[in-house]
Amino acid sequence: MSEAFPDIQKIQYEGPKSKNPLSFKHYNADEVIAGKKMRDHFRFGVAYWHAMRNTLADPFGAGTAQRPWDDGTNSVANAQRRVWACFEFMDKLGVDYYCFHDRDVAPEGETLAESNANLDAVADELEKAQKATGKKLLWGTACLFAHPRYNQGAATSPNASVYAYAAAQVKKAIEVTHRLGGEGYTFWGGREGYASLWNTDMKRELDHLAKFLHMAVAYKKEIGFKGPFYIEPKPREPSTHQYDSDAAACLNFLREHGLMEHFKLNLETNHATLAGHTMWHEMEVAVAAGALGSVDANTGDELIGWDTDQFPTDIYMTTQMMLVMLKSGGFTTGGLNFDAKVRRESFEPVDLFHAHIGGMDAFARGLKIAAAIIEDGRLDAFKKARYSTFDQGIGAKIEAGTASFAELEAYTLENGEPMIGSGRQEMLENLVNDFI
């Protein structure tokens, strides 16, 4: 097929002084920061559903996206042609990974058998494109939320036949992910929750969801898929309440149902916002549990109450995220997948490049700043000093688990009112500003 982006050359690093909008100002793929190349810190991924499939419609108007390579049909031939447009985009952008939903890459048929055949036909093309370009699948997933059959859930549906259909669809999606060398597989429970508790047996639904995930683990082992499973938290929308509402809720569910060893979390920034958290908070929760797997890199508009999936441009946010990543040792699985869409007003193909370049540059700046903060050492030194009373004496006994209430009472009676120090929040904010 002819080029999808004939007027665009490979995006190059030109440095901060460049005025070329189709160049990187900060992302230099092979530059070494904190002992690792930038490309390896980030493992950037393109979200197939947004980059290739989003028409830019919204609740108030039709789609505006101009995608000349797409003939608008729901045919397998069009889906196969779309594969090469995506891989050309990744090649010119310099991104090594992509992520997909099964129904984004291939059309759903009238029957499950037809849908599976369609997915296999497009997977043939994806396999060819991967071999031709060296690009890789970061993770795959099944779309268990768009079709009307899932209007009351998939693995939490009150209908056993819907539950079975969902299991069959996930089985196939895992197989295709495995076939394409996918480095992980994600579960997002877009309809796994409730609209009303008047008609919901919550305990039964959660038990069904746990059984579903255990079956997935068993099948993963059966076919020899070695990649991790991820759960992606989100509190609401489209459901009133989704069971995977935030990182802590997901971890609690996994522990309760004996699934912790089989799952990590795929965290999304806009989902954290909807949960009333920062992405920084969600990442710290996941890291503390050894469960940070992958990241959907986007952001949301705090003035709008839904998931806007915007590209990340906030340098404070990317700095916070990269501080967590550097201190936790970086990605051992997963990467930064741009689960973000261009705005409805940004409808030309070139806008896909502008958006991804901005996101990649924002993370590159965040990485450099985070590495400089860590090398400087003052932030870590202050935090260490703040907790220093737990490094010796009664504090050390508390952390070791050898103290008792009686011993702590005796300590307090002897030592009287504690002397405490300032948290110095404003000073530390000023310190970070010095780097940004």
CSV table of C-alpha atoms in Angstrom, one decimal:
chain,number,residue,atom,x,y,z
A,1,MET,CA,0.0,0.0,0.0
A,2,SER,CA,1.0,3.6,-0.5
A,3,GLU,CA,2.4,5.6,2.5
A,4,ALA,CA,-0.2,6.7,5.0
A,5,PHE,CA,2.0,9.7,6.0
A,6,PRO,CA,3.8,10.6,2.8
A,7,ASP,CA,4.7,14.2,3.8
A,8,ILE,CA,6.3,13.2,7.1
A,9,GLN,CA,9.9,12.1,7.6
A,10,LYS,CA,11.2,10.2,10.6
A,11,ILE,CA,11.1,12.4,13.7
A,12,GLN,CA,14.6,13.4,14.8
A,13,TYR,CA,16.0,14.8,18.0
A,14,GLU,CA,17.0,18.4,17.3
A,15,GLY,CA,17.4,19.8,20.9
A,16,PRO,CA,15.6,22.5,22.9
A,17,LYS,CA,16.5,25.3,20.6
A,18,SER,CA,14.8,23.8,17.6
A,19,LYS,CA,11.7,25.5,16.2
A,20,ASN,CA,10.7,22.5,14.1
A,21,PRO,CA,7.3,21.2,15.5
A,22,LEU,CA,8.0,17.8,14.0
A,23,SER,CA,11.1,17.2,16.0
A,24,PHE,CA,12.0,16.1,19.5
A,25,LYS,CA,13.3,18.9,21.8
A,26,HIS,CA,14.1,16.7,24.8
A,27,TYR,CA,13.5,13.0,23.9
A,28,ASN,CA,16.8,11.6,22.6
A,29,ALA,CA,16.2,7.9,22.4
A,30,ASP,CA,19.8,6.8,22.9
A,31,GLU,CA,20.9,9.4,25.5
A,32,VAL,CA,21.8,7.7,28.7
A,33,ILE,CA,20.2,9.1,31.9
A,34,ALA,CA,20.7,7.4,35.2
A,35,GLY,CA,22.6,4.5,33.6
A,36,LYS,CA,20.0,3.6,31.0
A,37,LYS,CA,19.0,4.8,27.5
A,38,MET,CA,15.9,7.0,27.4
A,39,ARG,CA,14.1,4.5,25.1
A,40,ASP,CA,14.6,1.8,27.8
A,41,HIS,CA,13.4,4.0,30.6
A,42,PHE,CA,10.1,4.7,28.9
A,43,ARG,CA,9.3,1.7,26.5
A,44,PHE,CA,6.8,4.0,24.8
A,45,GLY,CA,3.8,2.4,23.2
A,46,VAL,CA,1.1,3.6,20.8
A,47,ALA,CA,-2.5,2.9,21.8
A,48,TYR,CA,-4.0,1.3,18.6
A,49,TRP,CA,-7.6,2.2,19.6
A,50,HIS,CA,-6.9,5.9,19.9
A,51,ALA,CA,-4.2,6.4,17.2
A,52,MET,CA,-5.8,4.3,14.5
A,53,ARG,CA,-9.5,3.9,15.5
A,54,ASN,CA,-10.7,7.0,17.3
A,55,THR,CA,-13.0,9.0,15.0
A,56,LEU,CA,-12.9,12.0,17.5
A,57,ALA,CA,-16.6,11.9,18.0
A,58,ASP,CA,-18.0,13.2,21.3
A,59,PRO,CA,-21.5,13.1,22.9
A,60,PHE,CA,-22.4,16.3,21.1
A,61,GLY,CA,-21.1,15.7,17.6
A,62,ALA,CA,-19.9,13.3,14.9
A,63,GLY,CA,-16.3,12.3,14.3
A,64,THR,CA,-13.9,14.7,12.6
A,65,ALA,CA,-10.8,12.6,12.1
A,66,GLN,CA,-9.3,12.6,8.6
A,67,ARG,CA,-7.6,9.2,8.1
A,68,PRO,CA,-7.0,8.8,4.3
A,69,TRP,CA,-5.7,5.2,4.6
A,70,ASP,CA,-9.1,4.1,6.1
A,71,ASP,CA,-12.0,3.6,3.8
A,72,GLY,CA,-14.5,3.6,6.6
A,73,THR,CA,-15.7,0.1,6.1
A,74,ASN,CA,-15.8,-2.6,8.8
A,75,SER,CA,-14.0,-5.1,6.5
A,76,VAL,CA,-11.0,-7.3,7.2
A,77,ALA,CA,-9.2,-5.8,4.2
A,78,ASN,CA,-9.5,-2.3,5.7
A,79,ALA,CA,-8.4,-3.6,9.1
A,80,GLN,CA,-5.3,-5.2,7.5
A,81,ARG,CA,-4.5,-2.0,5.6
A,82,ARG,CA,-4.8,-0.1,8.9
A,83,VAL,CA,-2.1,-2.2,10.4
A,84,TRP,CA,0.5,-0.9,8.0
A,85,ALA,CA,-0.5,2.7,8.6
A,86,CYS,CA,0.0,2.1,12.3
A,87,PHE,CA,3.4,0.6,11.9
A,88,GLU,CA,4.5,3.4,9.5
A,89,PHE,CA,3.4,5.8,12.2
A,90,MET,CA,5.4,4.0,14.9
A,91,ASP,CA,8.4,3.8,12.6
A,92,LYS,CA,8.4,7.5,11.8
A,93,LEU,CA,7.8,8.4,15.4
A,94,GLY,CA,10.5,6.1,16.7
A,95,VAL,CA,8.2,4.2,19.1
A,96,ASP,CA,9.0,0.5,19.7
A,97,TYR,CA,5.7,-0.8,21.1
A,98,TYR,CA,1.9,-0.8,20.5
A,99,CYS,CA,-1.1,-2.0,22.5
A,100,PHE,CA,-4.5,-3.2,21.2
A,101,HIS,CA,-8.0,-4.4,22.0
A,102,ASP,CA,-9.1,-7.3,20.0
A,103,ARG,CA,-12.1,-5.5,18.5
A,104,ASP,CA,-9.9,-2.5,17.6
A,105,VAL,CA,-7.6,-4.3,15.3
A,106,ALA,CA,-10.2,-6.7,13.8
A,107,PRO,CA,-14.0,-6.3,13.1
A,108,GLU,CA,-16.4,-8.3,15.2
A,109,GLY,CA,-18.4,-10.8,13.2
A,110,GLU,CA,-21.9,-12.2,13.4
A,111,THR,CA,-20.7,-15.1,15.5
A,112,LEU,CA,-17.7,-15.8,17.8
A,113,ALA,CA,-16.2,-18.1,15.2
A,114,GLU,CA,-16.4,-15.3,12.6
A,115,SER,CA,-14.9,-12.8,15.0
A,116,ASN,CA,-12.0,-15.2,15.8
A,117,ALA,CA,-11.4,-15.8,12.1
A,118,ASN,CA,-11.3,-12.0,11.5
A,119,LEU,CA,-8.8,-11.6,14.4
A,120,ASP,CA,-6.6,-14.3,13.1
A,121,ALA,CA,-6.5,-12.7,9.6
A,122,VAL,CA,-5.5,-9.3,11.0
A,123,ALA,CA,-3.0,-11.0,13.4
A,124,ASP,CA,-1.4,-12.5,10.3
A,125,GLU,CA,-0.8,-8.9,9.1
A,126,LEU,CA,0.4,-7.7,12.5
A,127,GLU,CA,2.9,-10.6,12.6
A,128,LYS,CA,4.2,-9.6,9.2
A,129,ALA,CA,4.5,-5.9,10.2
A,130,GLN,CA,6.3,-6.8,13.4
A,131,LYS,CA,8.8,-8.9,11.5
A,132,ALA,CA,9.3,-6.2,8.9
A,133,THR,CA,9.8,-3.3,11.4
A,134,GLY,CA,11.1,-4.9,14.7
A,135,LYS,CA,8.2,-3.3,16.6
A,136,LYS,CA,6.7,-5.3,19.5
A,137,LEU,CA,3.4,-5.8,21.2
A,138,LEU,CA,3.5,-4.3,24.7
A,139,TRP,CA,0.2,-5.9,25.7
A,140,GLY,CA,-3.1,-7.0,24.3
A,141,THR,CA,-6.6,-7.1,25.8
A,142,ALA,CA,-10.2,-8.0,25.0
A,143,CYS,CA,-12.9,-5.4,24.5
A,144,LEU,CA,-15.6,-6.6,27.0
A,145,PHE,CA,-17.5,-3.3,27.2
A,146,ALA,CA,-18.6,-2.0,23.8
A,147,HIS,CA,-20.9,-4.7,22.5
A,148,PRO,CA,-24.5,-4.5,23.7
A,149,ARG,CA,-24.2,-8.1,25.2
A,150,TYR,CA,-21.9,-6.6,27.8
A,151,ASN,CA,-24.3,-3.8,28.9
A,152,GLN,CA,-24.5,-5.4,32.4
A,153,GLY,CA,-21.0,-6.6,32.6
A,154,ALA,CA,-18.9,-9.4,31.3
A,155,ALA,CA,-17.2,-11.4,34.0
A,156,THR,CA,-19.7,-9.8,36.5
A,157,SER,CA,-22.7,-10.2,34.2
A,158,PRO,CA,-25.8,-11.7,35.9
A,159,ASN,CA,-26.2,-13.9,32.8
A,160,ALA,CA,-24.1,-17.0,32.7
A,161,SER,CA,-24.2,-17.1,28.9
A,162,VAL,CA,-22.7,-13.6,28.7
A,163,TYR,CA,-20.0,-14.7,31.2
A,164,ALA,CA,-19.2,-17.7,29.0
A,165,TYR,CA,-19.0,-15.5,25.8
A,166,ALA,CA,-16.6,-13.1,27.6
A,167,ALA,CA,-14.4,-16.1,28.7
A,168,ALA,CA,-14.3,-17.3,25.1
A,169,GLN,CA,-13.3,-13.9,23.9
A,170,VAL,CA,-10.6,-13.5,26.5
A,171,LYS,CA,-9.3,-16.9,25.7
A,172,LYS,CA,-8.8,-15.9,22.0
A,173,ALA,CA,-7.3,-12.5,22.9
A,174,ILE,CA,-4.7,-14.2,25.1
A,175,GLU,CA,-3.9,-16.7,22.4
A,176,VAL,CA,-3.3,-13.9,19.8
A,177,THR,CA,-1.3,-11.8,22.3
A,178,HIS,CA,0.8,-14.9,22.9
A,179,ARG,CA,1.2,-15.6,19.2
A,180,LEU,CA,2.4,-12.0,18.6
A,181,GLY,CA,5.0,-12.1,21.4
A,182,GLY,CA,3.0,-9.8,23.6
A,183,GLU,CA,4.9,-8.8,26.7
A,184,GLY,CA,1.8,-8.7,28.9
A,185,TYR,CA,-2.0,-8.9,28.9
A,186,THR,CA,-4.4,-6.4,30.5
A,187,PHE,CA,-7.9,-6.7,32.0
A,188,TRP,CA,-9.9,-3.5,32.1
A,189,GLY,CA,-13.3,-3.9,33.7
A,190,GLY,CA,-15.2,-1.1,31.9
A,191,ARG,CA,-18.5,-2.7,32.7
A,192,GLU,CA,-17.4,-4.8,35.7
A,193,GLY,CA,-19.4,-2.9,38.3
A,194,TYR,CA,-22.9,-1.7,38.8
A,195,ALA,CA,-25.3,1.0,37.8
A,196,SER,CA,-27.6,0.3,40.8
A,197,LEU,CA,-27.3,-1.7,44.0
A,198,TRP,CA,-31.0,-2.4,43.9
A,199,ASN,CA,-30.4,-5.1,41.3
A,200,THR,CA,-26.9,-6.1,42.2
A,201,ASP,CA,-25.5,-9.0,44.3
A,202,MET,CA,-22.1,-7.5,44.8
A,203,LYS,CA,-20.5,-10.5,46.6
A,204,ARG,CA,-21.7,-12.9,44.0
A,205,GLU,CA,-20.4,-10.7,41.1
A,206,LEU,CA,-17.0,-10.3,42.8
A,207,ASP,CA,-16.7,-14.0,43.4
A,208,HIS,CA,-17.6,-14.6,39.7
A,209,LEU,CA,-14.9,-12.1,38.6
A,210,ALA,CA,-12.3,-13.9,40.8
A,211,LYS,CA,-13.2,-17.3,39.2
A,212,PHE,CA,-12.9,-15.7,35.8
A,213,LEU,CA,-9.4,-14.4,36.5
A,214,HIS,CA,-8.3,-17.8,38.0
A,215,MET,CA,-9.5,-19.5,34.8
A,216,ALA,CA,-7.4,-17.0,32.8
A,217,VAL,CA,-4.4,-17.8,34.9
A,218,ALA,CA,-4.9,-21.5,34.4
A,219,TYR,CA,-5.2,-21.0,30.6
A,220,LYS,CA,-2.1,-18.8,30.5
A,221,LYS,CA,-0.1,-21.6,32.0
A,222,GLU,CA,-1.7,-24.1,29.7
A,223,ILE,CA,-0.5,-22.3,26.5
A,224,GLY,CA,2.8,-21.3,28.0
A,225,PHE,CA,2.2,-17.5,27.9
A,226,LYS,CA,5.0,-16.0,30.1
A,227,GLY,CA,3.9,-12.4,30.2
A,228,PRO,CA,2.3,-10.8,33.2
A,229,PHE,CA,-1.4,-10.1,33.6
A,230,TYR,CA,-2.4,-6.6,34.5
A,231,ILE,CA,-5.5,-5.1,36.0
A,232,GLU,CA,-6.3,-1.5,35.1
A,233,PRO,CA,-8.1,0.5,37.8
A,234,LYS,CA,-10.9,3.0,37.2
A,235,PRO,CA,-13.6,4.1,39.6
A,236,ARG,CA,-16.5,4.9,37.4
A,237,GLU,CA,-17.7,5.8,33.9
A,238,PRO,CA,-19.2,4.0,32.1
A,239,SER,CA,-20.5,2.3,35.2
A,240,THR,CA,-21.7,4.1,38.3
A,241,HIS,CA,-19.1,2.1,40.3
A,242,GLN,CA,-16.5,-0.2,38.9
A,243,TYR,CA,-15.0,-2.9,41.2
A,244,ASP,CA,-11.4,-2.1,40.1
A,245,SER,CA,-11.9,1.5,41.4
A,246,ASP,CA,-8.3,2.4,42.3
A,247,ALA,CA,-4.9,0.7,43.0
A,248,ALA,CA,-5.7,0.0,46.6
A,249,ALA,CA,-9.1,-1.6,45.7
A,250,CYS,CA,-7.5,-3.8,43.1
A,251,LEU,CA,-4.8,-4.9,45.4
A,252,ASN,CA,-7.4,-5.7,48.1
A,253,PHE,CA,-9.4,-7.8,45.6
A,254,LEU,CA,-6.3,-9.7,44.4
A,255,ARG,CA,-5.2,-10.5,48.0
A,256,GLU,CA,-8.7,-11.6,49.1
A,257,HIS,CA,-9.0,-14.0,46.2
A,258,GLY,CA,-5.5,-15.4,46.1
A,259,LEU,CA,-4.4,-13.7,42.8
A,260,MET,CA,-1.6,-11.4,43.9
A,261,GLU,CA,1.2,-13.6,42.6
A,262,HIS,CA,-0.4,-13.6,39.1
A,263,PHE,CA,-1.2,-9.9,38.6
A,264,LYS,CA,0.3,-6.4,38.5
A,265,LEU,CA,-1.4,-3.1,37.8
A,266,ASN,CA,-1.6,-1.1,34.6
A,267,LEU,CA,-2.2,2.4,36.0
A,268,GLU,CA,-3.8,5.3,34.0
A,269,THR,CA,-3.4,8.9,34.9
A,270,ASN,CA,-6.9,10.0,34.0
A,271,HIS,CA,-8.4,7.1,35.9
A,272,ALA,CA,-6.4,8.2,39.0
A,273,THR,CA,-7.9,11.7,38.6
A,274,LEU,CA,-11.5,10.2,38.4
A,275,ALA,CA,-10.7,8.2,41.6
A,276,GLY,CA,-9.8,11.4,43.4
A,277,HIS,CA,-6.0,10.6,43.4
A,278,THR,CA,-2.9,11.8,41.7
A,279,MET,CA,-1.0,9.5,39.5
A,280,TRP,CA,1.9,9.9,41.9
A,281,HIS,CA,-0.3,8.5,44.7
A,282,GLU,CA,-1.5,5.5,42.6
A,283,MET,CA,2.1,4.7,41.6
A,284,GLU,CA,3.3,4.8,45.1
A,285,VAL,CA,0.5,2.5,46.2
A,286,ALA,CA,1.4,0.0,43.5
A,287,VAL,CA,5.2,0.2,44.1
A,288,ALA,CA,4.7,-0.4,47.9
A,289,ALA,CA,2.9,-3.7,47.0
A,290,GLY,CA,5.5,-4.7,44.4
A,291,ALA,CA,2.6,-4.5,41.8
A,292,LEU,CA,3.5,-1.7,39.4
A,293,GLY,CA,3.4,-3.3,36.0
A,294,SER,CA,2.7,-0.8,33.3
A,295,VAL,CA,1.4,2.7,32.8
A,296,ASP,CA,-1.2,4.3,30.5
A,297,ALA,CA,0.3,7.7,30.0
A,298,ASN,CA,-2.3,10.4,29.5
A,299,THR,CA,-4.0,13.1,31.6
A,300,GLY,CA,-7.4,14.5,32.2
A,301,ASP,CA,-9.1,17.9,32.5
A,302,GLU,CA,-9.9,18.5,36.1
A,303,LEU,CA,-12.7,20.9,35.1
A,304,ILE,CA,-14.5,18.1,33.2
A,305,GLY,CA,-16.0,15.1,35.0
A,306,TRP,CA,-15.2,12.4,32.6
A,307,ASP,CA,-12.2,10.5,31.1
A,308,THR,CA,-10.9,12.9,28.4
A,309,ASP,CA,-7.7,10.9,27.6
A,310,GLN,CA,-5.5,13.9,26.8
A,311,PHE,CA,-1.8,13.7,26.0
A,312,PRO,CA,0.5,14.4,29.0
A,313,THR,CA,2.2,17.8,28.9
A,314,ASP,CA,2.5,18.6,32.6
A,315,ILE,CA,6.2,18.6,33.6
A,316,TYR,CA,5.4,18.4,37.3
A,317,MET,CA,3.4,15.3,36.7
A,318,THR,CA,5.9,13.6,34.5
A,319,THR,CA,8.7,14.5,37.0
A,320,GLN,CA,6.7,12.9,39.9
A,321,MET,CA,6.1,9.8,37.8
A,322,MET,CA,9.7,9.4,36.8
A,323,LEU,CA,10.9,9.9,40.4
A,324,VAL,CA,8.8,6.9,41.3
A,325,MET,CA,10.0,4.9,38.4
A,326,LEU,CA,13.7,5.7,39.0
A,327,LYS,CA,13.5,4.9,42.7
A,328,SER,CA,11.7,1.7,42.1
A,329,GLY,CA,14.2,0.5,39.6
A,330,GLY,CA,12.2,1.2,36.4
A,331,PHE,CA,9.9,-1.0,34.3
A,332,THR,CA,10.6,-4.7,34.7
A,333,THR,CA,7.5,-5.3,32.6
A,334,GLY,CA,5.2,-3.0,30.7
A,335,GLY,CA,6.0,0.6,29.6
A,336,LEU,CA,4.4,4.0,29.0
A,337,ASN,CA,1.5,3.4,26.6
A,338,PHE,CA,-0.1,6.7,25.3
A,339,ASP,CA,-3.7,5.9,26.0
A,340,ALA,CA,-4.6,9.3,24.7
A,341,LYS,CA,-6.4,10.9,21.8
A,342,VAL,CA,-5.9,14.1,19.9
A,343,ARG,CA,-8.6,16.7,20.4
A,344,ARG,CA,-11.6,16.8,18.2
A,345,GLU,CA,-10.3,20.0,16.7
A,346,SER,CA,-7.0,18.4,15.8
A,347,PHE,CA,-8.3,16.1,13.1
A,348,GLU,CA,-5.5,16.0,10.5
A,349,PRO,CA,-3.1,13.0,10.4
A,350,VAL,CA,-0.1,15.2,11.3
A,351,ASP,CA,-1.8,16.0,14.6
A,352,LEU,CA,-1.1,12.4,15.7
A,353,PHE,CA,2.6,13.2,15.5
A,354,HIS,CA,2.4,16.6,17.3
A,355,ALA,CA,0.5,14.9,20.2
A,356,HIS,CA,2.9,12.0,20.6
A,357,ILE,CA,6.0,14.2,20.2
A,358,GLY,CA,4.7,16.4,23.0
A,359,GLY,CA,4.0,13.5,25.3
A,360,MET,CA,7.4,11.9,24.7
A,361,ASP,CA,9.2,15.3,25.2
A,362,ALA,CA,7.2,15.8,28.5
A,363,PHE,CA,8.4,12.5,29.8
A,364,ALA,CA,11.9,13.1,28.7
A,365,ARG,CA,12.0,16.4,30.6
A,366,GLY,CA,10.5,14.6,33.6
A,367,LEU,CA,13.1,12.0,33.5
A,368,LYS,CA,16.0,14.5,33.4
A,369,ILE,CA,14.6,16.5,36.2
A,370,ALA,CA,13.9,13.4,38.4
A,371,ALA,CA,17.4,12.1,37.8
A,372,ALA,CA,18.8,15.5,38.8
A,373,ILE,CA,16.7,15.7,42.0
A,374,ILE,CA,17.9,12.2,43.0
A,375,GLU,CA,21.5,13.0,42.2
A,376,ASP,CA,21.3,16.3,44.2
A,377,GLY,CA,20.1,14.2,47.2
A,378,ARG,CA,18.5,17.0,49.3
A,379,LEU,CA,14.9,15.7,48.9
A,380,ASP,CA,15.8,12.2,49.9
A,381,ALA,CA,18.0,13.4,52.8
A,382,PHE,CA,15.1,15.4,54.2
A,383,LYS,CA,12.7,12.6,54.0
A,384,LYS,CA,15.2,10.2,55.6
A,385,ALA,CA,15.8,12.7,58.4
A,386,ARG,CA,12.1,13.1,59.0
A,387,TYR,CA,11.7,9.5,59.9
A,388,SER,CA,15.0,9.1,61.7
A,389,THR,CA,13.4,8.5,65.1
A,390,PHE,CA,12.4,5.1,63.7
A,391,ASP,CA,16.0,4.2,62.9
A,392,GLN,CA,17.0,3.6,66.6
A,393,GLY,CA,15.7,3.1,70.0
A,394,ILE,CA,11.9,2.7,70.5
A,395,GLY,CA,11.3,3.5,66.9
A,396,ALA,CA,13.5,0.7,65.7
A,397,LYS,CA,11.7,-1.7,68.0
A,398,ILE,CA,8.3,-0.5,66.6
A,399,GLU,CA,9.5,-1.3,63.0
A,400,ALA,CA,10.9,-4.6,64.1
A,401,GLY,CA,7.6,-5.6,65.5
A,402,THR,CA,9.0,-6.2,69.0
A,403,ALA,CA,7.3,-3.3,70.8
A,404,SER,CA,4.1,-3.7,72.9
A,405,PHE,CA,1.5,-1.2,74.0
A,406,ALA,CA,2.7,-1.6,77.6
A,407,GLU,CA,6.3,-0.8,76.5
A,408,LEU,CA,5.1,2.2,74.5
A,409,GLU,CA,3.1,3.5,77.5
A,410,ALA,CA,6.1,3.2,79.8
A,411,TYR,CA,8.3,5.0,77.2
A,412,THR,CA,5.7,7.9,76.9
A,413,LEU,CA,5.4,8.2,80.7
A,414,GLU,CA,9.2,8.5,81.0
A,415,ASN,CA,9.8,10.8,78.1
A,416,GLY,CA,6.7,13.1,78.2
A,417,GLU,CA,5.4,15.2,75.4
A,418,PRO,CA,7.1,14.5,72.0
A,419,MET,CA,9.2,17.1,70.2
A,420,ILE,CA,8.3,17.2,66.5
A,421,GLY,CA,9.8,19.0,63.5
A,422,SER,CA,8.3,20.9,60.7
A,423,GLY,CA,7.3,19.1,57.5
A,424,ARG,CA,8.9,21.9,55.5
A,425,GLN,CA,6.4,21.3,52.6
A,426,GLU,CA,6.9,24.8,51.1
A,427,MET,CA,10.7,24.5,51.3
A,428,LEU,CA,10.6,21.2,49.4
A,429,GLU,CA,8.2,22.6,46.8
A,430,ASN,CA,10.6,25.5,46.2
A,431,LEU,CA,13.5,23.0,46.0
A,432,VAL,CA,11.7,21.1,43.2
A,433,ASN,CA,10.9,24.3,41.4
A,434,ASP,CA,14.6,25.0,41.3
A,435,PHE,CA,15.0,22.0,39.0
A,436,ILE,CA,12.0,22.6,36.9
